[in-house]
Coordinates of C-alpha atoms and ligand atoms in Angstrom, one line a residue:
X196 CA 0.0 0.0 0.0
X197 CA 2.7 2.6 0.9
X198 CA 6.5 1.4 0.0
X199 CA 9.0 3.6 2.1
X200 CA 10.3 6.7 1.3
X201 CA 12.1 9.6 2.8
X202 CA 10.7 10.5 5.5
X203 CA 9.4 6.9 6.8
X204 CA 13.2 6.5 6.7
X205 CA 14.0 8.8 8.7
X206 CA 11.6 8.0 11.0
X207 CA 11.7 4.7 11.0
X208 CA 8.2 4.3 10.7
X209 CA 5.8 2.7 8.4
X210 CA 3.3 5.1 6.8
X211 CA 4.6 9.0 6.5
X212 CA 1.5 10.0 8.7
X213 CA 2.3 12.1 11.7
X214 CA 0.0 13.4 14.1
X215 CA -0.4 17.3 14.8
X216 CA 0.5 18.3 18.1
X217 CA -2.1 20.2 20.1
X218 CA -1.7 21.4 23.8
X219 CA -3.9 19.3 26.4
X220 CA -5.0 16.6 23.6
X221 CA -1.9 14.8 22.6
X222 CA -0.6 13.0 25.6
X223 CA 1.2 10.0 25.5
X224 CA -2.4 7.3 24.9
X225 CA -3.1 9.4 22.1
X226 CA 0.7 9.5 20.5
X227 CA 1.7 5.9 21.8
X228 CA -1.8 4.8 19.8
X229 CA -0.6 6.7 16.5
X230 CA 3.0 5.2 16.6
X231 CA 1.6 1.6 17.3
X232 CA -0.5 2.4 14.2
X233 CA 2.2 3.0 12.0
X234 CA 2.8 6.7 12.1
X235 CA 4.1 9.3 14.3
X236 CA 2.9 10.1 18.0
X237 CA 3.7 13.2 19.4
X238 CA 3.2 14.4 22.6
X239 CA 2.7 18.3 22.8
X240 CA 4.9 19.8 25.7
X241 CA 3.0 22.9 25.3
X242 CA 2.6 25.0 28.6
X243 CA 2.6 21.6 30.6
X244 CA 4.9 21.7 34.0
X245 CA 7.7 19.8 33.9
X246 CA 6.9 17.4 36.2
X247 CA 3.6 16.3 33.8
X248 CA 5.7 16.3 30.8
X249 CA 8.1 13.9 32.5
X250 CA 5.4 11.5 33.3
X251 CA 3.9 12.2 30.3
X252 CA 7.2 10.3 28.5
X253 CA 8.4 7.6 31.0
X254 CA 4.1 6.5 30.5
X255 CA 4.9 6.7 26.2
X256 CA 7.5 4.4 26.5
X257 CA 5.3 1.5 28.5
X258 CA 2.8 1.7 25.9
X259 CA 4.7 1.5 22.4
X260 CA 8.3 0.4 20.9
X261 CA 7.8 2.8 17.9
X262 CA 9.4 6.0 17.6
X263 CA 7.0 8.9 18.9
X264 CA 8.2 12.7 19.0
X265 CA 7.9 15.5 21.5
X266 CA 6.7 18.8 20.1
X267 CA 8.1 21.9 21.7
X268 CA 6.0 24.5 21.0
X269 CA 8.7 27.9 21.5
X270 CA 6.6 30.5 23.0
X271 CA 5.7 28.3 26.1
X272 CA 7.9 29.7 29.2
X273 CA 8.1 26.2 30.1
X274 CA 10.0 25.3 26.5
X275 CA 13.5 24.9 27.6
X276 CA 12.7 22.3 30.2
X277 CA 10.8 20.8 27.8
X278 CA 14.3 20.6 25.9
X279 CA 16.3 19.0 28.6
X280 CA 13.5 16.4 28.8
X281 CA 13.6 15.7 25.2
X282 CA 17.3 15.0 26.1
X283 CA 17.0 12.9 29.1
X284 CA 14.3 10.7 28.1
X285 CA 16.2 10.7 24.4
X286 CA 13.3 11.3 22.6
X287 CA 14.3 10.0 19.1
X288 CA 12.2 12.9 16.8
X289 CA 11.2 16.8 18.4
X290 CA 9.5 18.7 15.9
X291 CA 8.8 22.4 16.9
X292 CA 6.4 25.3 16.8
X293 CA 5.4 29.0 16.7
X294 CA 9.1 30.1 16.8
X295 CA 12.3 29.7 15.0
X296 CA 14.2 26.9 16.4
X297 CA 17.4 28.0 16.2
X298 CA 18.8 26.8 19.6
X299 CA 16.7 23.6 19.8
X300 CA 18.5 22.2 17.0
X301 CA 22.1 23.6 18.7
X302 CA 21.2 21.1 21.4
X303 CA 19.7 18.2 19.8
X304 CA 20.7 17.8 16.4
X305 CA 24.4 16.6 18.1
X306 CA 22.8 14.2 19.9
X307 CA 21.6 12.2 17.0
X308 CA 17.8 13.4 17.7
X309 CA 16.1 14.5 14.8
X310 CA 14.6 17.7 14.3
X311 CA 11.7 19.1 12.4
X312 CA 10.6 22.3 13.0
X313 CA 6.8 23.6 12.0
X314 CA 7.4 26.4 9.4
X315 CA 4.9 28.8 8.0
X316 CA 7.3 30.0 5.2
X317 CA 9.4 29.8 2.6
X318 CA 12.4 31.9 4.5
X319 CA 11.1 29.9 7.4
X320 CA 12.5 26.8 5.9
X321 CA 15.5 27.9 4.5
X322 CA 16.5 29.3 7.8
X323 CA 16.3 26.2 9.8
X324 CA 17.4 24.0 6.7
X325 CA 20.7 25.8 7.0
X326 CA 20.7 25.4 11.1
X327 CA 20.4 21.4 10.6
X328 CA 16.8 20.4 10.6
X329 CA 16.4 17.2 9.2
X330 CA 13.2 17.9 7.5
X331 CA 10.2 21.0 7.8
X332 CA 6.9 20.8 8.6
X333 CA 4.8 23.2 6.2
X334 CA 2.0 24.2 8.0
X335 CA -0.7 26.2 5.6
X336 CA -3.1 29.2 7.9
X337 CA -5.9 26.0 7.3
X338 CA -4.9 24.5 10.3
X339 CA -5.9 24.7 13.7
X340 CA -4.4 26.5 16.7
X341 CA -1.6 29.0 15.7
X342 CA -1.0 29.4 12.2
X343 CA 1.1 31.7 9.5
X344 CA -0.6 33.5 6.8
X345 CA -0.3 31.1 3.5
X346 CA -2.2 28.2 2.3
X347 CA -0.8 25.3 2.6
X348 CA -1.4 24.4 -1.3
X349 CA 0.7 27.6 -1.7
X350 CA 3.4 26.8 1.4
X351 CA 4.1 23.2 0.4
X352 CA 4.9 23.5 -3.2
X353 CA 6.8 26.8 -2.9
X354 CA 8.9 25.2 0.2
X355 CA 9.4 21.8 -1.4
X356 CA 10.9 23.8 -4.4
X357 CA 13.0 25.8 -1.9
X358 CA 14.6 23.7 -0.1
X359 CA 16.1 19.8 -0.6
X360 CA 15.0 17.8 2.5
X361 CA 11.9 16.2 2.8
X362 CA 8.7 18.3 3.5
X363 CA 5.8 17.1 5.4
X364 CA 2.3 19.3 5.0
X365 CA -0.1 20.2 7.1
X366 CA -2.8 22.2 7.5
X367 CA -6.4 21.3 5.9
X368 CA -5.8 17.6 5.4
X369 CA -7.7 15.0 7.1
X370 CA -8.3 12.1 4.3
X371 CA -6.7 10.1 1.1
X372 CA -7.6 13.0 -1.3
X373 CA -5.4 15.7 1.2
X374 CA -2.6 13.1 0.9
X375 CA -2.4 12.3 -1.9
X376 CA -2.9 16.6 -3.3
X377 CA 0.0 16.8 -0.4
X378 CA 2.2 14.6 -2.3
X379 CA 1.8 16.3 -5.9
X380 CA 2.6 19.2 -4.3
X381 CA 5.9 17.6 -3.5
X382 CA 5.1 17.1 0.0
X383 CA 6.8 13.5 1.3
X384 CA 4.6 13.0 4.6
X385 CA 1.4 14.5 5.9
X386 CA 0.5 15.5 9.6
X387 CA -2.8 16.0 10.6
X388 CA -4.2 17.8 13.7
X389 CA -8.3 17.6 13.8
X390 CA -8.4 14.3 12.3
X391 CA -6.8 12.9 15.2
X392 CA -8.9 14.6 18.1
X393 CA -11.6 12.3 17.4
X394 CA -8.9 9.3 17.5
X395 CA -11.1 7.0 19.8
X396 CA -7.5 7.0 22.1
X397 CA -7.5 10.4 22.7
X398 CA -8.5 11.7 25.6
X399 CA -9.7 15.0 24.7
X400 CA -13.5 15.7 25.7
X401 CA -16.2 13.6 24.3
X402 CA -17.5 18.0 23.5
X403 CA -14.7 18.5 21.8
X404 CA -14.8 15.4 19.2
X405 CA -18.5 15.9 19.1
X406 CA -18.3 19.6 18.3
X407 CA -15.5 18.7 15.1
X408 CA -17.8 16.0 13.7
X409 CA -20.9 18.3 13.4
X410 CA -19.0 21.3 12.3
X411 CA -18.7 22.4 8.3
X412 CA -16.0 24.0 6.0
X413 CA -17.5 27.6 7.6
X414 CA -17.4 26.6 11.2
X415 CA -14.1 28.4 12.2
X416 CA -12.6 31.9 12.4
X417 CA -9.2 33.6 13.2
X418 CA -8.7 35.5 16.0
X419 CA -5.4 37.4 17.4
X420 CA -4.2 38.6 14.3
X421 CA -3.9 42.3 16.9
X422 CA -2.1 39.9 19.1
X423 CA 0.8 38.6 16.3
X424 CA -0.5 35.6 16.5
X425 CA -3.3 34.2 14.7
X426 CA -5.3 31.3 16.3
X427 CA -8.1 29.4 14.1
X428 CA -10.7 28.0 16.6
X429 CA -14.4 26.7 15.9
X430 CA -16.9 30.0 16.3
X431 CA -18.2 30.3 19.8
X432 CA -19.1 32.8 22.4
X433 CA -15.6 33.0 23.2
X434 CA -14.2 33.5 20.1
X435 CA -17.2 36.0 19.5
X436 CA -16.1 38.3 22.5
X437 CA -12.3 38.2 21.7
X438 CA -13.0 39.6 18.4
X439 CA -15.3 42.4 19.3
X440 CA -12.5 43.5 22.1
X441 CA -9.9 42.9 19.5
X442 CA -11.9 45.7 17.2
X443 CA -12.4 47.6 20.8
X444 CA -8.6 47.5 20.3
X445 CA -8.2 46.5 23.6
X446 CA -4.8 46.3 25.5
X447 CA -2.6 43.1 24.5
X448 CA -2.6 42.1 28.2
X449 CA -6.2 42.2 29.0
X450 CA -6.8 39.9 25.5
X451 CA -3.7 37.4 26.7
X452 CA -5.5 37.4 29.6
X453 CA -9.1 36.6 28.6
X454 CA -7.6 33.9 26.6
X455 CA -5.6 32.2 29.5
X456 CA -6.9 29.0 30.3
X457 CA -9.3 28.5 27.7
X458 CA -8.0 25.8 25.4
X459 CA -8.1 23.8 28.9
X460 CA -11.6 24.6 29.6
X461 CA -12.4 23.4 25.5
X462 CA -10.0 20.3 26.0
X463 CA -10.6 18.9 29.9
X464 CA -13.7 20.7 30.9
X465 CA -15.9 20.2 27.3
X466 CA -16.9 23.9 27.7
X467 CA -17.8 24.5 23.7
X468 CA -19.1 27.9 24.5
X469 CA -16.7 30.0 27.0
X470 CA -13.6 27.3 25.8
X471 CA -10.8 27.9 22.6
X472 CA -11.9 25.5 20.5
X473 CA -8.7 24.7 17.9
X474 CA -9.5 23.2 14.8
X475 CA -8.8 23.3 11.4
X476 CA -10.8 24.1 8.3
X477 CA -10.7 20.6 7.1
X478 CA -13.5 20.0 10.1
X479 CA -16.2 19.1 8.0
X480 CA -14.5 16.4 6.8
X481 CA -14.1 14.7 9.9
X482 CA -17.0 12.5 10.8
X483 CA -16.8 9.8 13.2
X484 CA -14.5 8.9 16.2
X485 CA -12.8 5.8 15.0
X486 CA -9.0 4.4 16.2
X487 CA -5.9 5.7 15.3
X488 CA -4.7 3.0 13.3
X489 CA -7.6 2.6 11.4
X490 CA -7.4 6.5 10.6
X491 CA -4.2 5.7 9.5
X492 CA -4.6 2.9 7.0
X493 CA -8.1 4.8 5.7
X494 CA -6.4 7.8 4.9
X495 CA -2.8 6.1 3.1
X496 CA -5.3 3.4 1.4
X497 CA -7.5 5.8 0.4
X498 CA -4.5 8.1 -1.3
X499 CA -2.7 4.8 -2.5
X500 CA -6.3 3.8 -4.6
X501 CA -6.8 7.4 -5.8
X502 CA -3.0 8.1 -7.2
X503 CA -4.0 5.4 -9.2
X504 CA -7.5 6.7 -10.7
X505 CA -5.9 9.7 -11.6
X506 CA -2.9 8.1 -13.3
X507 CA -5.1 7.0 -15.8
X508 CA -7.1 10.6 -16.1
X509 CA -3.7 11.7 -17.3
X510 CA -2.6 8.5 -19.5
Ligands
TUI237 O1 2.3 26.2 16.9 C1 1.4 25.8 16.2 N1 0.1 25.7 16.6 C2 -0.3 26.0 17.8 S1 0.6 26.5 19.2 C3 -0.7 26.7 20.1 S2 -0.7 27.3 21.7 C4 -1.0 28.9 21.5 N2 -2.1 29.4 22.1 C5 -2.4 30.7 22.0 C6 -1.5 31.6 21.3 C7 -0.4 31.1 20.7 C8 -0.1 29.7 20.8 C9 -1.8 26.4 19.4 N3 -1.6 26.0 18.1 N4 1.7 25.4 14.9 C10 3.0 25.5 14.4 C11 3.2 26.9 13.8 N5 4.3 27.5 13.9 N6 2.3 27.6 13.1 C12 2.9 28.8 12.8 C13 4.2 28.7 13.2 C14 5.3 29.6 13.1 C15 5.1 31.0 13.2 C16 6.1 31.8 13.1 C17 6.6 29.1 13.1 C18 7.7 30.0 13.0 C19 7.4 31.4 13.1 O2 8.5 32.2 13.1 C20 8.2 33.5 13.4 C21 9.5 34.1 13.9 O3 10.2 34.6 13.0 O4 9.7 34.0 15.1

């Protein structure tokens, strides 16, 4: 169904499928069921304590033998003992996000542990290709969370022309056809974010999945752009009330802190009104709650039959 390639080599794993990582959702049952599916688990230090992340990997390690990655997401206060984890527990892949990773690959890279930073553009790439990333994540502004400012139908070609090691897409791709339009991009892997929330594994809340399954293509909007950074969420109250302070141009304190705590409140508490909750455009696609593994080998069987109905549109 999917013979090896670039990045499954570098990885070491089976299918080029890696899972987004999102802050509260992907702990280690979520990643650990991924990489025992054949793709990539990654746990998502985000603003978690040290302590948690700790547990978080000694728990990863009793539940697969694949390879699994730690994503360091930069602008958490918390990131640099999430780097020193990464170390000590020797964490075979760290991919990172919203920053440049400058000194994360400093650290790692030496160490054999294999970096690939989440870009949002072309100079993005080039920049951390030249500090010793091992591959780039192009993340289009259709994902959830924090995103950049180009599609990823525009990122992934432009960077896979840019730059000569292997580039995984993301943003906006949740089945076979994304994959596949991934890959004739020039794209060599995929990671996907909102697919994987309604993983039956993970342990985000039963709200949460429910609210992703019954939303549509229109369900989300962008708010923070005043901040600098840009988070796509499903529309709410909340998301309803930052956006009218943000046009209030209210102070960049009092918006950090209205949003404070509320991706936990989406993720652990279910709140779908008062909560943050991230997800991509690519929403409406996702329909059921179903296991990891079987995510997996829908979405790569469903590219591997397509690449092959469109051969012959083109013979
Ligand atoms: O990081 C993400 N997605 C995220 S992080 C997050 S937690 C958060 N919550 C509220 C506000 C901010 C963050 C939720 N979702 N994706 C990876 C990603 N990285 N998207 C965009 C970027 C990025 C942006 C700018 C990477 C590098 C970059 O460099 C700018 C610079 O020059 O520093």
């Amino acid at each position: 169904m999917f013979s090896s390639n670039r990045v499954t080599k570098l990885l070491n794993i089976r299918y080029p499928v890696i899972q987004g990582a999102m802050a509260w959702v992907a702990d280690a049952d979520l990643a650990a069921a991924v990489s025992s599916g054949g793709g990539l688990g990654v746990i998502a230090a985000g603003n978690m304590p040290p302590e948690a992340l700790d547990r978080e990997l000694a728990k990863i390690r009793t539940l697969t033998d694949k390879p699994f990655g730690l994503n360091i997401m930069l602008l958490s206060p918390t990131h640099s003992d999430a780097l020193e984890l990464a170390v000590r527990h020797g964490v075979p892949v760290v991919t990172t996000g919203a920053g440049m990773p400058g000194k994360v690959i400093e650290r790692l890279a030496p160490l054999g542990i294999t970096v690939i930073p989440v870009i949002a553009s072309v100079a993005h790439a080039e920049r951390v290709k030249k500090q010793g990333a091992a591959a780039v994540i192009a993340e289009g502004m259709e994902a959830g969370g924090h995103i950049g400012e180009i599609t990823t139908m525009a990122l992934t070609a432009q960077v896979a022309a840019a730059v000569d090691i292997p580039v995984i897409a993301a943003g906006g791709i949740a089945d076979g056809r994304g994959m596949l339009a991934a890959f004739a991009l020039g794209a060599e892997g995929i990671q996907m974010g909102t697919r994987f929330v309604c993983a039956s594994e993970c342990n985000a809340h039963g709200n949460f999945k429910k609210k992703i399954i019954e939303a549509n293509d229109r369900s989300t909007v962008v708010t923070g752009r005043t901040l600098g950074h840009p988070v796509r969420c499903i529309k709410n109250k909340f998301t309803q009330l930052f956006a009218e302070m943000e046009d209030a141009h209210t102070e960049i304190a009092e918006l950090d802190k209205f949003g404070s705590g509320k991706l936990r409140a989406a993720v652990v508490d279910g709140d779908m009104e008062h909560g943050s909750v991230m997800s991509g455009q690519i929403a409406g696609l996702v329909g059921k709650v179903q296991p990891a593994a079987e995510i997996i080998l829908e979405v790569v069987g469903e590219a591997s039959r397509l690449a092959g109905v469109i051969a012959g549109r083109f013979e």
